[in-house]
Amino acid sequence: MARDRTQAFGILDDNDWVCAATMINGLPGETQRCDQDIELVEELKSIATKSLIIPMNFVSMRGSSSIVTRHYAKKMTPEHWQLMGECLDHDFHVVHNYCDVLIKMAADW
């Protein structure tokens, strides 16, 4: 499945699209998904697409408040932190390497 997603990113990248993706982490019952997401981000880094990946932490709407959001970090697993780091590493790499291209694309738009 990761190959299908990276292929889609590659096709869009070939046509000068900059992908913006979000990943929702910490869904109830989540088990291996975090490892698959880390694998996907690492693969996207290896093929060097112009894409930004934003990890989002799941917070139930039931009882949603700033207190729930602040305490979510305590529930994050090491894999969630690793995924967040991989996404940041990917995004900083893209911004650093493609900053001039992205600015030109925005100016032409």
C-alpha atoms as a printed R data frame, in Angstrom:
    type eleno elety resid chain resno       x      y       z
1   ATOM     1    CA   MET     A     1   0.000  0.000   0.000
2   ATOM     2    CA   ALA     A     2   2.859  2.405   0.753
3   ATOM     3    CA   ARG     A     3   4.076  2.016  -2.839
4   ATOM     4    CA   ASP     A     4   0.681  3.145  -4.178
5   ATOM     5    CA   ARG     A     5   0.817  6.256  -2.000
6   ATOM     6    CA   THR     A     6   4.402  7.068  -2.954
7   ATOM     7    CA   GLN     A     7   3.538  6.526  -6.611
8   ATOM     8    CA   ALA     A     8   0.725  9.077  -6.281
9   ATOM     9    CA   PHE     A     9   3.120 11.545  -4.667
10  ATOM    10    CA   GLY     A    10   5.614 10.915  -7.485
11  ATOM    11    CA   ILE     A    11   3.043 11.496 -10.226
12  ATOM    12    CA   LEU     A    12   1.955 14.769  -8.640
13  ATOM    13    CA   ASP     A    13   5.592 15.768  -8.117
14  ATOM    14    CA   ASP     A    14   6.379 15.062 -11.788
15  ATOM    15    CA   ASN     A    15   3.604 17.514 -12.703
16  ATOM    16    CA   ASP     A    16   4.933 20.260 -10.382
17  ATOM    17    CA   TRP     A    17   2.370 19.770  -7.636
18  ATOM    18    CA   VAL     A    18   3.472 20.212  -4.045
19  ATOM    19    CA   CYS     A    19   1.601 17.685  -1.924
20  ATOM    20    CA   ALA     A    20   0.416 18.591   1.548
21  ATOM    21    CA   ALA     A    21  -0.585 15.550   3.569
22  ATOM    22    CA   THR     A    22  -1.820 15.060   7.098
23  ATOM    23    CA   MET     A    23  -1.511 11.906   9.176
24  ATOM    24    CA   ILE     A    24  -3.847 11.387  12.106
25  ATOM    25    CA   ASN     A    25  -2.087  9.543  14.933
26  ATOM    26    CA   GLY     A    26  -3.435  7.875  18.041
27  ATOM    27    CA   LEU     A    27  -6.750  6.616  16.708
28  ATOM    28    CA   PRO     A    28  -8.534  4.202  19.046
29  ATOM    29    CA   GLY     A    29  -7.409  0.649  18.312
30  ATOM    30    CA   GLU     A    30  -4.363  1.788  16.358
31  ATOM    31    CA   THR     A    31  -1.625 -0.825  16.431
32  ATOM    32    CA   GLN     A    32   0.751 -1.161  13.475
33  ATOM    33    CA   ARG     A    33  -0.346  1.936  11.584
34  ATOM    34    CA   CYS     A    34   2.338  4.129  13.160
35  ATOM    35    CA   ASP     A    35   5.099  1.833  11.889
36  ATOM    36    CA   GLN     A    36   3.551  1.892   8.411
37  ATOM    37    CA   ASP     A    37   3.373  5.695   8.499
38  ATOM    38    CA   ILE     A    38   7.040  5.929   9.516
39  ATOM    39    CA   GLU     A    39   7.890  3.607   6.629
40  ATOM    40    CA   LEU     A    40   5.870  5.787   4.229
41  ATOM    41    CA   VAL     A    41   7.615  9.005   5.327
42  ATOM    42    CA   GLU     A    42  11.036  7.358   5.014
43  ATOM    43    CA   GLU     A    43  10.147  6.168   1.503
44  ATOM    44    CA   LEU     A    44   8.930  9.649   0.513
45  ATOM    45    CA   LYS     A    45  12.219 11.076   1.791
46  ATOM    46    CA   SER     A    46  14.167  8.583  -0.317
47  ATOM    47    CA   ILE     A    47  12.373  9.518  -3.556
48  ATOM    48    CA   ALA     A    48  12.687 13.255  -2.758
49  ATOM    49    CA   THR     A    49   9.196 14.491  -3.594
50  ATOM    50    CA   LYS     A    50   8.168 18.079  -3.009
51  ATOM    51    CA   SER     A    51   5.683 17.342  -0.262
52  ATOM    52    CA   LEU     A    52   4.890 18.474   3.259
53  ATOM    53    CA   ILE     A    53   3.620 15.952   5.788
54  ATOM    54    CA   ILE     A    54   1.896 17.144   8.937
55  ATOM    55    CA   PRO     A    55   1.258 14.667  11.772
56  ATOM    56    CA   MET     A    56  -1.940 15.387  13.688
57  ATOM    57    CA   ASN     A    57  -2.755 13.825  17.040
58  ATOM    58    CA   PHE     A    58  -6.239 12.392  17.417
59  ATOM    59    CA   VAL     A    59  -8.261 13.982  20.208
60  ATOM    60    CA   SER     A    60 -11.760 12.695  20.830
61  ATOM    61    CA   MET     A    61 -14.478 15.309  20.467
62  ATOM    62    CA   ARG     A    62 -16.034 13.872  23.597
63  ATOM    63    CA   GLY     A    63 -14.593 15.956  26.400
64  ATOM    64    CA   SER     A    64 -12.469 18.023  24.033
65  ATOM    65    CA   SER     A    65 -10.853 20.888  25.857
66  ATOM    66    CA   SER     A    66  -7.449 22.449  26.182
67  ATOM    67    CA   ILE     A    67  -6.779 20.192  29.180
68  ATOM    68    CA   VAL     A    68  -7.343 17.045  27.075
69  ATOM    69    CA   THR     A    69  -5.112 18.412  24.314
70  ATOM    70    CA   ARG     A    70  -2.295 19.355  26.713
71  ATOM    71    CA   HIS     A    71  -2.284 15.918  28.301
72  ATOM    72    CA   TYR     A    72  -2.242 14.029  25.000
73  ATOM    73    CA   ALA     A    73   1.566 14.193  24.848
74  ATOM    74    CA   LYS     A    74   1.664 11.904  27.887
75  ATOM    75    CA   LYS     A    75  -0.242  9.248  25.902
76  ATOM    76    CA   MET     A    76   2.045  9.344  22.874
77  ATOM    77    CA   THR     A    77   4.133  6.240  22.316
78  ATOM    78    CA   PRO     A    78   7.796  6.320  21.252
79  ATOM    79    CA   GLU     A    79   6.561  5.413  17.760
80  ATOM    80    CA   HIS     A    80   4.327  8.520  17.677
81  ATOM    81    CA   TRP     A    81   7.322 10.689  18.629
82  ATOM    82    CA   GLN     A    82   9.447  8.964  15.989
83  ATOM    83    CA   LEU     A    83   6.780  9.605  13.348
84  ATOM    84    CA   MET     A    84   6.615 13.260  14.339
85  ATOM    85    CA   GLY     A    85  10.412 13.503  14.052
86  ATOM    86    CA   GLU     A    86  10.429 11.773  10.655
87  ATOM    87    CA   CYS     A    87   7.764 14.175   9.360
88  ATOM    88    CA   LEU     A    88   9.690 17.214  10.614
89  ATOM    89    CA   ASP     A    89  12.934 15.890   9.138
90  ATOM    90    CA   HIS     A    90  11.196 15.308   5.798
91  ATOM    91    CA   ASP     A    91   9.549 18.743   5.802
92  ATOM    92    CA   PHE     A    92  12.740 20.623   6.737
93  ATOM    93    CA   HIS     A    93  14.620 18.745   4.002
94  ATOM    94    CA   VAL     A    94  11.983 19.677   1.414
95  ATOM    95    CA   VAL     A    95  11.841 23.323   2.456
96  ATOM    96    CA   HIS     A    96  15.646 23.596   2.484
97  ATOM    97    CA   ASN     A    97  16.147 21.906  -0.891
98  ATOM    98    CA   TYR     A    98  13.175 23.369  -2.735
99  ATOM    99    CA   CYS     A    99  12.779 26.798  -1.165
100 ATOM   100    CA   ASP     A   100  13.769 28.653  -4.353
101 ATOM   101    CA   VAL     A   101  11.545 26.423  -6.498
102 ATOM   102    CA   LEU     A   102   8.576 26.807  -4.142
103 ATOM   103    CA   ILE     A   103   8.945 30.603  -4.070
104 ATOM   104    CA   LYS     A   104   9.129 30.735  -7.872
105 ATOM   105    CA   MET     A   105   6.074 28.475  -8.171
106 ATOM   106    CA   ALA     A   106   4.124 30.692  -5.754
107 ATOM   107    CA   ALA     A   107   5.168 33.836  -7.642
108 ATOM   108    CA   ASP     A   108   4.074 32.323 -10.981
109 ATOM   109    CA   TRP     A   109   0.757 31.228  -9.533
